Structure formats: C-alpha cells, structure tokens
Short mmCIF file of C-alpha atoms in Angstrom, two decimals:
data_model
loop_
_atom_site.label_atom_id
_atom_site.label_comp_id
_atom_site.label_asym_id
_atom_site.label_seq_id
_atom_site.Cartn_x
_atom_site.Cartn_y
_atom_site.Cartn_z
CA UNK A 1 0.00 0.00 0.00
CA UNK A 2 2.75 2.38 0.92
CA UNK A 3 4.34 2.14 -2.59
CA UNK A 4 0.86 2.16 -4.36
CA UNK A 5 0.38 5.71 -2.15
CA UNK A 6 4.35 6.67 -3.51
CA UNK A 7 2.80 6.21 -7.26
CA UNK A 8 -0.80 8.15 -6.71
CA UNK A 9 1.56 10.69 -5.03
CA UNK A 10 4.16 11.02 -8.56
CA UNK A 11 1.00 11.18 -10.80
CA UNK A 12 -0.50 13.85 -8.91
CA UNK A 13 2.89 15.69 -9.00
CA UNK A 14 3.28 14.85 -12.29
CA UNK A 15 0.08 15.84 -13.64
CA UNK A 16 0.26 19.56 -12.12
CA UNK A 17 4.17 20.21 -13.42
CA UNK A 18 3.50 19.14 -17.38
CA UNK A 19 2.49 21.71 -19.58
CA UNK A 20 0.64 19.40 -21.17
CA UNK A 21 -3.07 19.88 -21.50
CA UNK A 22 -6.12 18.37 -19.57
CA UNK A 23 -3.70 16.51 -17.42
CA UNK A 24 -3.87 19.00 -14.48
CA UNK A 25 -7.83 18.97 -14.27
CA UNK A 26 -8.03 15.41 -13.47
CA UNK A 27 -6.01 15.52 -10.39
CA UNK A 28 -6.93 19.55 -9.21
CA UNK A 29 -8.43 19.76 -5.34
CA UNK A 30 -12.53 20.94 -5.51
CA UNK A 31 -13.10 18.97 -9.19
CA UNK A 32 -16.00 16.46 -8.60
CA UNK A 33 -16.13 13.12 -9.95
CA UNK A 34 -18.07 14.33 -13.05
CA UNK A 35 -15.44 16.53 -14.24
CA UNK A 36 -12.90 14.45 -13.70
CA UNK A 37 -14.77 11.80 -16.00
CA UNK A 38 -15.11 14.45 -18.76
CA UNK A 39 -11.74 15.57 -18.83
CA UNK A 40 -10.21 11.98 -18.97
CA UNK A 41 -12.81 11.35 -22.04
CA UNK A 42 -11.75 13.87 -23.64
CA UNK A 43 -7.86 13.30 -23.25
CA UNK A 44 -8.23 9.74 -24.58
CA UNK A 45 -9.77 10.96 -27.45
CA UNK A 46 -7.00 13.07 -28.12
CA UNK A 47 -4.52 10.59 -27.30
CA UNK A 48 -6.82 8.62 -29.41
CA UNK A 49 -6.74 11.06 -32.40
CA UNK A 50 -2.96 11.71 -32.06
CA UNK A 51 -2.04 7.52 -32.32
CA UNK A 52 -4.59 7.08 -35.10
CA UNK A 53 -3.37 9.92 -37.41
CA UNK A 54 0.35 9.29 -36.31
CA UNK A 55 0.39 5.61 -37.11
CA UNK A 56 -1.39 6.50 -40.61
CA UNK A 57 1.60 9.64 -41.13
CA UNK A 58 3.82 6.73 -40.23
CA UNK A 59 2.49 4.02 -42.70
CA UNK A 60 2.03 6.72 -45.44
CA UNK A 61 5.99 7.56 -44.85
CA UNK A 62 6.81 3.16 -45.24
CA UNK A 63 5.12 3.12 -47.85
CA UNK A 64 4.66 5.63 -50.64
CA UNK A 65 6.90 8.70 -49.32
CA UNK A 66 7.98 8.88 -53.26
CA UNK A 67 6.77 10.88 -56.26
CA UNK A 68 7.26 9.93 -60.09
CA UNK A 69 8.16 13.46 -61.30
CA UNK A 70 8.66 14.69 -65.27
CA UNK A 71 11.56 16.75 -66.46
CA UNK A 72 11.19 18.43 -69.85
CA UNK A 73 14.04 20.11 -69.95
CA UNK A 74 15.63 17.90 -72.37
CA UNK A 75 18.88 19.59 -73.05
CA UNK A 76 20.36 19.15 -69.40
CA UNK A 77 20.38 15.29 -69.29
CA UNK A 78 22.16 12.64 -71.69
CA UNK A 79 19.99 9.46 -72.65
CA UNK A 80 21.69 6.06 -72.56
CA UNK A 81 22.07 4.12 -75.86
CA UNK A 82 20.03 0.89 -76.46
CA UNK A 83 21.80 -1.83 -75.31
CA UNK A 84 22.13 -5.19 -76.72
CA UNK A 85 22.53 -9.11 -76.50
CA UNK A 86 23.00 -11.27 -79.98
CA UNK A 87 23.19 -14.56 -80.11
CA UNK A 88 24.29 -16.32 -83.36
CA UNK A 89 22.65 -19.35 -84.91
CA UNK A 90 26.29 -20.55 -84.99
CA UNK A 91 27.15 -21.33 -81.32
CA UNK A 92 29.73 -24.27 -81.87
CA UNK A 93 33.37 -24.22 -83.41
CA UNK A 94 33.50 -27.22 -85.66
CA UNK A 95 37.17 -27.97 -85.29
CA UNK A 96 36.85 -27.24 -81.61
CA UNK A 97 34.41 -30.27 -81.26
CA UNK A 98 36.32 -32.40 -83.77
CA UNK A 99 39.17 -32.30 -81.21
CA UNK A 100 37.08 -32.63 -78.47
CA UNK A 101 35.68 -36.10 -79.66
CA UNK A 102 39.11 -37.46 -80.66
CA UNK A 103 40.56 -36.59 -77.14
CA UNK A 104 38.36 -38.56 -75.52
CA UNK A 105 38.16 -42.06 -76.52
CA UNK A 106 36.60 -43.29 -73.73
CA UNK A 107 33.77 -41.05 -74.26
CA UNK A 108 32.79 -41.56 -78.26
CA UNK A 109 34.87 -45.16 -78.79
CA UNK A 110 33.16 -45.29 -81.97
CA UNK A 111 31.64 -43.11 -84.97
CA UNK A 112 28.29 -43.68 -83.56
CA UNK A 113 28.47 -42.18 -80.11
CA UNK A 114 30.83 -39.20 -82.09
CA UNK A 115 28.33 -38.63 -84.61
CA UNK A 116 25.54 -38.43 -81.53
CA UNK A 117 27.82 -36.51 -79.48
CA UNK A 118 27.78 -33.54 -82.57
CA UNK A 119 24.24 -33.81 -82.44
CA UNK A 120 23.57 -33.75 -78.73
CA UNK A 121 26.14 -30.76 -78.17
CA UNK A 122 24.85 -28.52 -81.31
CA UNK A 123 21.27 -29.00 -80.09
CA UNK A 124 22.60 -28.10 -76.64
CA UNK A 125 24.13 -24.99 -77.60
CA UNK A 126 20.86 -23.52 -78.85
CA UNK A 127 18.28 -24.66 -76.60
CA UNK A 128 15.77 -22.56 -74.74
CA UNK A 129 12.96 -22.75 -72.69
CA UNK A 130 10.68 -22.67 -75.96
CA UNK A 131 12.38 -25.89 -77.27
CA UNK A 132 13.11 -27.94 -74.26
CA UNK A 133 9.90 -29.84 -74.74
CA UNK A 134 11.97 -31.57 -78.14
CA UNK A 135 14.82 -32.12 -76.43
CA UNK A 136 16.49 -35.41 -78.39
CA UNK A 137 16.92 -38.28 -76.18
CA UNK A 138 19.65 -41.14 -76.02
CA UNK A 139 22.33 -39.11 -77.70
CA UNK A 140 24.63 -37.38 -74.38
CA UNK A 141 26.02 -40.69 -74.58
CA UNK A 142 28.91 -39.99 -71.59
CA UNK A 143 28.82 -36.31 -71.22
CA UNK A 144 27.34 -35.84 -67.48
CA UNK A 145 25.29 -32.63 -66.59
CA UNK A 146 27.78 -30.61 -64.99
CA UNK A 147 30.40 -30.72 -67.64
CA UNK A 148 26.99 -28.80 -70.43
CA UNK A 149 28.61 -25.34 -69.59
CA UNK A 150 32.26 -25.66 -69.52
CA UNK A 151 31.81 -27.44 -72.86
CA UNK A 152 29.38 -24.79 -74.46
CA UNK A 153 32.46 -22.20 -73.07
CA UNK A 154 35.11 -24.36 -74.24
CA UNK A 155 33.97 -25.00 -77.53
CA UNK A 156 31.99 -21.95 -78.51
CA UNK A 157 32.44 -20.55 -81.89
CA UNK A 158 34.58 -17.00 -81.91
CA UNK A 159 31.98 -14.62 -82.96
CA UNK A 160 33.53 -11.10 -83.43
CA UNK A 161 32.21 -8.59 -85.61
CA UNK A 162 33.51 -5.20 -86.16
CA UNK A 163 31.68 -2.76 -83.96
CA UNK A 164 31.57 1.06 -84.72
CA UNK A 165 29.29 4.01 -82.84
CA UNK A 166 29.27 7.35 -83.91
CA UNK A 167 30.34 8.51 -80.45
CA UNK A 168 33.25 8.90 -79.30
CA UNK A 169 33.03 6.52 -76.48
CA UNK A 170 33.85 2.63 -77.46
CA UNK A 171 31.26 0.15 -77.98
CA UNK A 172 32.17 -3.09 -75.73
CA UNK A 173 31.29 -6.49 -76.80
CA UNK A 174 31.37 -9.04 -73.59
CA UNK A 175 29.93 -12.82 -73.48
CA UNK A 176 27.15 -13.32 -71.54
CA UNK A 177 25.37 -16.62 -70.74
CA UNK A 178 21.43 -15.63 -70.87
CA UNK A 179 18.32 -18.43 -71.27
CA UNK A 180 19.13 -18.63 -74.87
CA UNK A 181 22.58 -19.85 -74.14
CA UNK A 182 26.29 -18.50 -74.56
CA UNK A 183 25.51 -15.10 -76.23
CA UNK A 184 27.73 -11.30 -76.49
CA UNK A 185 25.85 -8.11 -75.27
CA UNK A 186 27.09 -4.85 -76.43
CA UNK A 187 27.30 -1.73 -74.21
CA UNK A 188 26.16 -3.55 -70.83
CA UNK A 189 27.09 -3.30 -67.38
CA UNK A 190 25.72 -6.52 -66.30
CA UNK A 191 27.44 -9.08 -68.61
CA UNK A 192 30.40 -9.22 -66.90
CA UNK A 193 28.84 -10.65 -63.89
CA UNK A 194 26.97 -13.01 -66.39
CA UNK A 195 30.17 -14.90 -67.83
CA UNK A 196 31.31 -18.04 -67.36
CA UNK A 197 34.83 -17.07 -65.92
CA UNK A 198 33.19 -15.23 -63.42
CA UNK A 199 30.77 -18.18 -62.49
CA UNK A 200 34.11 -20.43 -62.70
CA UNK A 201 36.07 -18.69 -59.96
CA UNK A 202 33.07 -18.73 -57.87
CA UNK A 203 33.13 -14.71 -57.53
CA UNK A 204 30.74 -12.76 -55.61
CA UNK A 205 32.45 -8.84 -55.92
CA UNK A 206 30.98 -5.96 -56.93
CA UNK A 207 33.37 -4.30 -59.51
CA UNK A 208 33.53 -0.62 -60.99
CA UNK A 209 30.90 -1.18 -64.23
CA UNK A 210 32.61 -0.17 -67.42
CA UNK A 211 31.82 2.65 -69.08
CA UNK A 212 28.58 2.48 -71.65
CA UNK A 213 27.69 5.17 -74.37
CA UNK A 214 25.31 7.94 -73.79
CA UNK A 215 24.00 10.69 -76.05
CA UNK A 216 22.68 14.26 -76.10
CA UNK A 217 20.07 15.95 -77.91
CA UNK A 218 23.27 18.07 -79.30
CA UNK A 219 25.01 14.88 -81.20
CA UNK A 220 22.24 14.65 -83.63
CA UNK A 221 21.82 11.15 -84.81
CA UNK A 222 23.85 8.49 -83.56
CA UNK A 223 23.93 4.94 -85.04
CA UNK A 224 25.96 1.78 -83.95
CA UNK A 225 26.84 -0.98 -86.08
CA UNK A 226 27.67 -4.40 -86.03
CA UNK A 227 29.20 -5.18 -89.42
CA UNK A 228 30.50 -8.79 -90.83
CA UNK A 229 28.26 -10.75 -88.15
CA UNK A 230 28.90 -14.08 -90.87
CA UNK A 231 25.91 -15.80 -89.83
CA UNK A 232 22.16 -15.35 -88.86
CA UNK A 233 21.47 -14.17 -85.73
CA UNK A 234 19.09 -13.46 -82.79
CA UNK A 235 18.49 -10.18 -80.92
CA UNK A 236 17.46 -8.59 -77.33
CA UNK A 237 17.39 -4.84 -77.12
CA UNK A 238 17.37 -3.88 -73.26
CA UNK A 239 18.66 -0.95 -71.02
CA UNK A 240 22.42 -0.98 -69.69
CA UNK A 241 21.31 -2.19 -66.55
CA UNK A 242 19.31 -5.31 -67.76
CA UNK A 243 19.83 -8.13 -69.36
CA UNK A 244 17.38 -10.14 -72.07
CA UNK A 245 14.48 -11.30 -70.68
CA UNK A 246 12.77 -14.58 -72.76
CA UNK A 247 9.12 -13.48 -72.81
CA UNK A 248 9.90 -10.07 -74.54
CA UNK A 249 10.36 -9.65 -78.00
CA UNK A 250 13.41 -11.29 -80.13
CA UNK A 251 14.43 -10.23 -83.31
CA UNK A 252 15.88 -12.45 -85.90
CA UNK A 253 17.31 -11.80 -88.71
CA UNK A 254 19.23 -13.76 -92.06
CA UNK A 255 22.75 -14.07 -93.04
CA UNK A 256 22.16 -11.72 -96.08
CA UNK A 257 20.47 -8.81 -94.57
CA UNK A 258 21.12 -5.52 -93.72
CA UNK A 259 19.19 -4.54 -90.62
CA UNK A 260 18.59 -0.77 -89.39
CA UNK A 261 16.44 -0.87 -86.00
CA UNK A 262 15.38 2.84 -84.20
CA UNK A 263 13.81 3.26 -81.60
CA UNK A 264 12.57 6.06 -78.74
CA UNK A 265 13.74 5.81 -75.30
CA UNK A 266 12.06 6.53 -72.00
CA UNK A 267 14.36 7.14 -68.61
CA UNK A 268 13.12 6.52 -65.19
CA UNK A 269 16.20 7.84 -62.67
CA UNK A 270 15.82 7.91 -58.45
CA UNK A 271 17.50 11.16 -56.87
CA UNK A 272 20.07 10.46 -53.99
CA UNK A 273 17.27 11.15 -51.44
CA UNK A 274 14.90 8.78 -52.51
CA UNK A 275 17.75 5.97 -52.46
CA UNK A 276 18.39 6.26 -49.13
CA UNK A 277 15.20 4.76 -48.79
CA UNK A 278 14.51 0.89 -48.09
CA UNK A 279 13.28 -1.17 -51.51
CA UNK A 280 9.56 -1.30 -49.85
CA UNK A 281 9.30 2.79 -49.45
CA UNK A 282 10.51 3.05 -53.03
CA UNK A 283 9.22 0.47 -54.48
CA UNK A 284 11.86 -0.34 -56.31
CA UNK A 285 15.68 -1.82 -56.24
CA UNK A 286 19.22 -0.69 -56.87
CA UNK A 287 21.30 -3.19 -58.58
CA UNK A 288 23.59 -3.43 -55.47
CA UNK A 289 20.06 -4.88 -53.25
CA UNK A 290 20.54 -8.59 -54.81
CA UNK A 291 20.03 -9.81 -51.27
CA UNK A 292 16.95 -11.77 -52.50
CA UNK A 293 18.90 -13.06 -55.07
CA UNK A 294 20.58 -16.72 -54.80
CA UNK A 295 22.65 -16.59 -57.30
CA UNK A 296 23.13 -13.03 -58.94
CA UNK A 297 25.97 -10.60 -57.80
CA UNK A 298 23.60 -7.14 -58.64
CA UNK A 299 19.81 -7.14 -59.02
CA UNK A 300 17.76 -6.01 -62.25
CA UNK A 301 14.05 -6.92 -62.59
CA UNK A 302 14.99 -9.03 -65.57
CA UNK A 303 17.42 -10.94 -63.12
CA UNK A 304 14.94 -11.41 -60.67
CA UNK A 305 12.40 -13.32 -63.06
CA UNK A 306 15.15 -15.07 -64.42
CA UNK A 307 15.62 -16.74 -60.51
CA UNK A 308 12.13 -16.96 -60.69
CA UNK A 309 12.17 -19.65 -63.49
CA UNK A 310 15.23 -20.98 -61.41
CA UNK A 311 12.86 -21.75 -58.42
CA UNK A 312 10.03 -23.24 -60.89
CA UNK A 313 12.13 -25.42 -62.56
CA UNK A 314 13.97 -26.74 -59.64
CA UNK A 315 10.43 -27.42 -57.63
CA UNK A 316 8.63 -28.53 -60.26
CA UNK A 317 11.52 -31.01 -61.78
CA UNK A 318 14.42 -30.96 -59.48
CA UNK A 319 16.67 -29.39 -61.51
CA UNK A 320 17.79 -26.55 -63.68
CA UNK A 321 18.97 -26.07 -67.41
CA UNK A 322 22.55 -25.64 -67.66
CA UNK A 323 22.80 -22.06 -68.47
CA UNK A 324 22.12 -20.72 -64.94
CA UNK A 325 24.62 -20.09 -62.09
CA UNK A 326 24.19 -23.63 -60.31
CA UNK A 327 25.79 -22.68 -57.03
CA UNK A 328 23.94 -19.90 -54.51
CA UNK A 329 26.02 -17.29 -52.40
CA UNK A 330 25.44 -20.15 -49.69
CA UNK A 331 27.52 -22.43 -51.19
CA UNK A 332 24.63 -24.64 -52.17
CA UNK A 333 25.00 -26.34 -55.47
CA UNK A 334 21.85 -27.51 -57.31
CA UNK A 335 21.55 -30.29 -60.09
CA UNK A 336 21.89 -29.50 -63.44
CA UNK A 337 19.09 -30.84 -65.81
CA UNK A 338 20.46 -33.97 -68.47
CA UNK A 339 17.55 -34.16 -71.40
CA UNK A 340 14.88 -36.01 -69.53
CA UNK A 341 14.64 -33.35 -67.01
CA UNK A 342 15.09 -30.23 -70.08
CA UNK A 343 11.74 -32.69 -71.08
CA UNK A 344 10.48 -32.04 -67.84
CA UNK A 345 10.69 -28.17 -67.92
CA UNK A 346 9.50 -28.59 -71.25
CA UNK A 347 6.06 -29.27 -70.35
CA UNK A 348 5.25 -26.74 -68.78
CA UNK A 349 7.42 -23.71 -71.17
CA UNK A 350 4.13 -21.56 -71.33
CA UNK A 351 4.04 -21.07 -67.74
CA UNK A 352 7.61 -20.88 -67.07
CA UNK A 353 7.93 -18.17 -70.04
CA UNK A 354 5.38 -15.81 -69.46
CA UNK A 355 5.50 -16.59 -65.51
CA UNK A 356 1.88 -16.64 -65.65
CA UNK A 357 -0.90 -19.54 -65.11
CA UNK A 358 -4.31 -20.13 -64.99
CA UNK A 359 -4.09 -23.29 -62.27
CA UNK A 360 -1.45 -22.10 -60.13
CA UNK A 361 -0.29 -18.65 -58.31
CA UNK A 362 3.03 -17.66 -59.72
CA UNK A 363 4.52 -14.87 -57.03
CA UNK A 364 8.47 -13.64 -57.97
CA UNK A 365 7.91 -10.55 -56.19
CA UNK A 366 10.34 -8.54 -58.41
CA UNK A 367 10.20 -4.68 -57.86
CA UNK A 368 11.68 -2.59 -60.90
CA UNK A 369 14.77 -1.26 -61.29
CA UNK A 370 15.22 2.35 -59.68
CA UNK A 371 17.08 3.63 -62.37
CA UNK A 372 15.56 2.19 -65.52
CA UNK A 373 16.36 3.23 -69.25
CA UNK A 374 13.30 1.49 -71.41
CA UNK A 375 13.61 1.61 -75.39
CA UNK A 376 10.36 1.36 -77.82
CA UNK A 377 10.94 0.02 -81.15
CA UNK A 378 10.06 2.60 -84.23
CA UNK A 379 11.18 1.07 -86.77
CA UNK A 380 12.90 -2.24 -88.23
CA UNK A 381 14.13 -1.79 -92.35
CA UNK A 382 15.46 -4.92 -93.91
CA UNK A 383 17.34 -5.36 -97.14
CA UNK A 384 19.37 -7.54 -99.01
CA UNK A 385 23.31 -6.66 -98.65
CA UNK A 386 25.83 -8.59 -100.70
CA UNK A 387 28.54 -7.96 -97.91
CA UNK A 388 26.72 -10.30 -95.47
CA UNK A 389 24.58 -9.45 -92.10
CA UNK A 390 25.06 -6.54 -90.64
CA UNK A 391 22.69 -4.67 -87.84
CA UNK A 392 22.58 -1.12 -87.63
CA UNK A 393 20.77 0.30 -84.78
CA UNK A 394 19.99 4.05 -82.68
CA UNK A 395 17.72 6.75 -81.55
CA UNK A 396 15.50 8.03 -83.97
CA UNK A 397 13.95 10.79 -81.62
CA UNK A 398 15.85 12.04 -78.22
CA UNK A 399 13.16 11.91 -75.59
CA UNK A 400 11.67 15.28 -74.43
CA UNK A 401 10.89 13.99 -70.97
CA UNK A 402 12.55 12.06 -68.07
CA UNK A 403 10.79 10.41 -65.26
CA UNK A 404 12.29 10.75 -62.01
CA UNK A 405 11.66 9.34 -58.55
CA UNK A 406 11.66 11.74 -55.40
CA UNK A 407 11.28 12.14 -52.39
CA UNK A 408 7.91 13.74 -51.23
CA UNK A 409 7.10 12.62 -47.66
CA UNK A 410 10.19 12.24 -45.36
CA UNK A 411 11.51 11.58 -42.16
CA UNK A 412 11.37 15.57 -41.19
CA UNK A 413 8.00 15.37 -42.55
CA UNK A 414 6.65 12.63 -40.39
CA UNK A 415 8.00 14.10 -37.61
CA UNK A 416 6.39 17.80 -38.24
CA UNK A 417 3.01 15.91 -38.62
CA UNK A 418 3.21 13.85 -35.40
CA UNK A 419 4.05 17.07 -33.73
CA UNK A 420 1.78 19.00 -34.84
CA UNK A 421 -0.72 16.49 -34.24
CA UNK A 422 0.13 16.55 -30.63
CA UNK A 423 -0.51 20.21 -30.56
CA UNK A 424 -3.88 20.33 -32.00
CA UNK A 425 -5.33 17.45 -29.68
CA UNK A 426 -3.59 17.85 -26.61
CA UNK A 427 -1.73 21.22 -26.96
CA UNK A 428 1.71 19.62 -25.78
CA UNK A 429 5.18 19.54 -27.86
CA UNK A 430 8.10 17.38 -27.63
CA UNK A 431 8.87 19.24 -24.72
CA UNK A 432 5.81 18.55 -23.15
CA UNK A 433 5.91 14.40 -23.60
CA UNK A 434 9.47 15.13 -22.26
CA UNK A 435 8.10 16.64 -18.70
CA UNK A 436 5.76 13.83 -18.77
CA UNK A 437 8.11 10.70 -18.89
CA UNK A 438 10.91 13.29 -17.04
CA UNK A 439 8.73 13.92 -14.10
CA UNK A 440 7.35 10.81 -13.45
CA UNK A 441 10.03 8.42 -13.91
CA UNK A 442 12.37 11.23 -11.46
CA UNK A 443 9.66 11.78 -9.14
CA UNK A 444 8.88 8.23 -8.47
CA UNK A 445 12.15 7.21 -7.87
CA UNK A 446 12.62 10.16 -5.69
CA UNK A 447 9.78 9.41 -3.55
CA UNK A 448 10.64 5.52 -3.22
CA UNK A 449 13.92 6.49 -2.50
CA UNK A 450 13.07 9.56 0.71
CA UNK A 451 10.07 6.51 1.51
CA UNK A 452 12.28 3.74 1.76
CA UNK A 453 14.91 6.10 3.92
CA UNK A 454 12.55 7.27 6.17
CA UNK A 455 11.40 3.83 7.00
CA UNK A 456 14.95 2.45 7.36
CA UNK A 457 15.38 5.41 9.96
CA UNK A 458 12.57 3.93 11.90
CA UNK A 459 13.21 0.77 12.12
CA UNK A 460 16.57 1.67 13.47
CA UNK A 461 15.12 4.13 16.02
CA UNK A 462 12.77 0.71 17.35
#
C-alpha cells in the first residue's frame, strides 16, 4: 500500500508540473467526480486522435513517401544508348568439337556415339525454354550434366564482328550466358557478372561497371553498327542495366540482310534522397540490393524473373537447365538438368515463359529497377546486302521527358506531422511528452527512495 500511495503521489505531481493539457484537471483539489470523467474522455480521445493519425503519417511515410516526377528540360540530361545481347545461330566451333571427340576415346569409342555426341552438343548450344519440350533423347552418350557449360564455353564458336558508334566513347562487346545460351551483349554493365569465368572462380564482388555510351540531344543522330556478323542471328534490345528477358520480344534476322532498328527511349532515374530509402518505401531496387537473389551478384528486374524460373524449374523437376549459375552465395549447389529433365521443364514452357498460369499462383515478387532506361521500337528496315549481315541500330527521336523518382514525404515530414498532431489534440510539444516521462520516472524514484529512507530510519530508532 505504501508504494501504491508513492505512485498516486508522482501522478498527482506529475500531472500539475507538465504543460501538457487536460492533465492537471483530473487531479486539481474541488473537481468532482463528473469533471474528472469528462476531462479523462476527452484526453483519450485526443490521445486517441494523435495515435490514429500518427500511425497513418507513419504508414504513409513506409510506404509511398515517393513521387514519379517529369523533367522536360531535355537539353540538361544525356539518354543512354540501347543496349544489346546477340546470339548467333552458330554457337559451336567445328574444329573445336572435332578435337574434343578425338581426345576422348573413352567417351565416343566409336563413330556412332561421335556422330551423336555432334548432335547432342549442337542442339545443346541452342536450346531454350521454348524448345526444351523436343529435347532429343539417347544421344549425351557420356557427357554428365555438370560438364553442359564448360563445354558450351570451351567450344563456342569466336563470334567477333567489327563494332563502330558514332560517339566517341567505345562500344564493348562481352559474353554473356542468358536463357538462350552462350551469347555477347554490347554496351552492358551486367554481362560481366553473367560470364562463365566469373561463375568459374566462384566470384561474388561488386566491380567498378565499365563505361557504356550515352547521347545528347546536341550529337544529332547516332547509329551503332555491327558489321561482318557471318551468320544469322538473334536479338534482345534492353537498357544498360538489364539483361534479355525470354518473354519479350526477339528479333531475328538472315545471313544476307542488312538490318537498321530505331527506336525512342524513356528514362526513369531515383535522386540520392529517394535511395536512401529501403526497396519497400521506393518500391523499387538498386542493382547493389541482390540480397533476395541466390545466385546473382547485382539485381535487375529481368534478373529477378530469371531466378524466378530458377525456383520453378527446380520445384517442379528438381533441376535446372545448364545455363544458370548452379551454385547460390550459400555455397549450395543444385543439379543441373540432363535431357529427360530439359523434357520435364518442357512441359510446362508456357508457364515458365510468361511466368503466368491459370491453375497455379506464380509470385516472384520482383520490384523494378530504380534507375531504368526502357527503349520502344520505331522502326525495323530490312534489305538484301551482298557484304553479309550486318545490324545497324539508334535513336530516332531524343526523348523530351525524363521520369524521375523523389522524395515527397520524409523523415522531417513525419516528424512535423506527429508534432503537430500533438498540438492540435492535446496542446503539448516534444517538450511537453518530455516533462511527462521526465517527471514521473524522477519523481517516483525520488519518492521511493526519501520513503524507503525514512522507514529504514525507523526501524533503526525501534
């Protein structure tokens, strides 16, 4: 009872040293019991008011506290160039399998299993989610799942056409292994972390990305060009940041044509405040946030629904096709699908494609990249050239508008509203919740503290 008598005594003190509001009335000498109810009614509906509002300021700020803003003013930004990732209908070096076979014996002993073996590794080199369901069986003969990528690497056909930009920055041509198989992507920053001698020494950095064109309004019309490409090919256009993605469009073209593709771009950029922001304010991702990712270095959207078919195939037939990254930043290592289990995947291609079906939810949870360069075809003009393929590509129109994400609602912001809030229903400030928690928690342990003394001085006197 004595310390119950210690705490009535605080609150009392308490409640007439605040500056906050109401408080005082409800423990003031010669107020009956009537307006003591009405003032405590009408300070829990303020505190009512201020935790109702405050937690919706709070869940506004987690969760949209970003804008999507337009810039027109087109001269003061440069515009990345279209990126993109070709991949020849040649994947395989002839003489580079002919050796193979003959320096392994024990593999192809006979013209049979060497003849199958040319078959099996060809058809290899160009399969894709779209064809899996044909996958030939019987002819792999010895060659066991984990050896498909070193021996798509090791035997890959040198593709190297001439590349030329009317910039003066240098057009860079680096391998990257996509869902179509072993292809080269031109002015990327994500291929690098997409090749096989990266995957092969089991890497994990973060390097400084290389450098990748970009044009002004001022340049007039720029055009890259692939000439002497030899062969017919296949082609992903995509931003700088991404890298193909297997439900979009792909363009093919012959051996005898020569290709001129423009197209208008649309940027989407994040200022530096909005970054500081977690993924789930902004609603999007930079490419350093991969932690979701098993086996990418950097995030893109792209590479997101790319692990998303990773997860399908592995769950739905314990495996996964040969041209993804078969070992996690865990250290895990996951099968890699031999022909019956490309058969597998096969079945369901629609599904695992699109990432969309009709019996089943299909949830990759893949937010967009925050800065985002998107490029709309225009135009695609085709004609016969005598001096083999070659692919001309550019901007047709600069864009006269960039979208940009910023921040709107922040941290100051949140903390202005609460405040104020706490003014208009209880006419307090920070100050005032201060003297609260100050002068209760102080006088309490004051008064336990003279309470307990006193009655230690007692018991002595007895």
């Amino acid at each position: 009872m004595d310390i119950v008598c210690e705490v009535k005594r605080t609150v009392v003190d308490t409640f007439h040293e605040i500056s906050v509001h109401g408080f005082i009335f409800l423990v003031k000498r010669g107020n009956n019991i009537l307006e003591r109810i009405i003032w405590l009614f009408c300070i829990c509906i303020g505190v009512y008011g201020i935790i109702k509002l405050g937690s919706d300021t709070w869940n506004r700020y987690q969760t949209s506290p970003t804008v999507i803003s337009m810039d027109r003013s087109k001269f003061s930004w440069n515009t990345s160039f279209p990126s993109l990732t070709i991949c020849s209908d040649k994947r395989i070096d002839d003489d580079k399998l002919e050796e193979y076979l003959e320096a392994n014996p024990e593999k192809f002993p006979n013209d049979e299993s060497k003849e199958n073996a040319r078959k099996f590794i060809k058809k290899l080199s160009l399969i894709s989610y779209s064809e899996m369901d044909e996958f030939p069986l019987g002819l792999e003969g010895n060659i066991k799942t984990d050896e498909y990528l070193q021996l798509m690497n090791d035997l890959k056909w040198n593709f190297h056409p001439e590349i030329s930009s009317g910039t003066s920055n240098k057009l860079i041509m680096q391998q990257m292994i996509t869902e179509n198989g072993i292809c080269d992507s031109v002015n990327s920053k994500v291929a690098y972390y997409n090749q096989y001698s990266y995957w092969k020494a089991n890497r994990w950095d973060i390097v400084k990305p290389n450098l990748t064109v970009v044009v002004h309004p001022l340049d007039g019309e720029i055009y890259a060009q692939l000439t002497n490409l030899s062969t017919a090919y296949s082609v992903f256009f995509h931003g700088a940041m991404e890298i193909p993605d297997i439900s979009k469009i792909m363009h093919r073209f012959p051996q005898t044509d020569y290709t001129t593709v423009e197209f208008l771009a649309l940027e989407i950029l994040t200022s530096p405040d909005a970054k500081k922001l977690s993924p789930s304010q902004r609603n999007c991702r930079l490419e350093t946030e991969s932690e979701e990712l098993l086996t990418s270095t950097i995030y893109s959207f792209n590479l997101c629904r790319s692990q998303c078919r990773f997860k399908m195939a592995l769950k739905e037939c314990k495996c996964v096709p040969y041209f993804y990254r078969n070992v996690d930043k865990r250290g895990r290592k996951y099968p890699v699908c031999g022909p019956e289990g490309m058969r597998c995947i096969g079945k369901m291609k629609d599904e695992i494609i699109t990432l969309k079906s009709t019996t089943k939810k299909i949830d990759c949870d893949c937010m967009a990249n925050c800065d985002n360069s998107n490029f709309f075809t225009q135009s695609i003009r085709s004609r016969v050239w005598f001096l083999g393929a070659n692919l001309q590509w550019g901007i047709i129109d600069y864009p006269k508008l960039q979208l940009k994400r910023e921040l709107l609602f922040g941290l100051s912001d949140v903390l202005v509203y609460i405040g104020g809030l706490g003014g208009l229903f209880l006419g307090c400030s920070l100050l005032g919740f201060t003297e609260l928690i100050f002068f209760f928690t102080w006088g309490l342990l004051k008064n336990l503290f003279h309470h307990i003394r006193n009655k230690m001085s007692i018991d002595i006197k007895t």
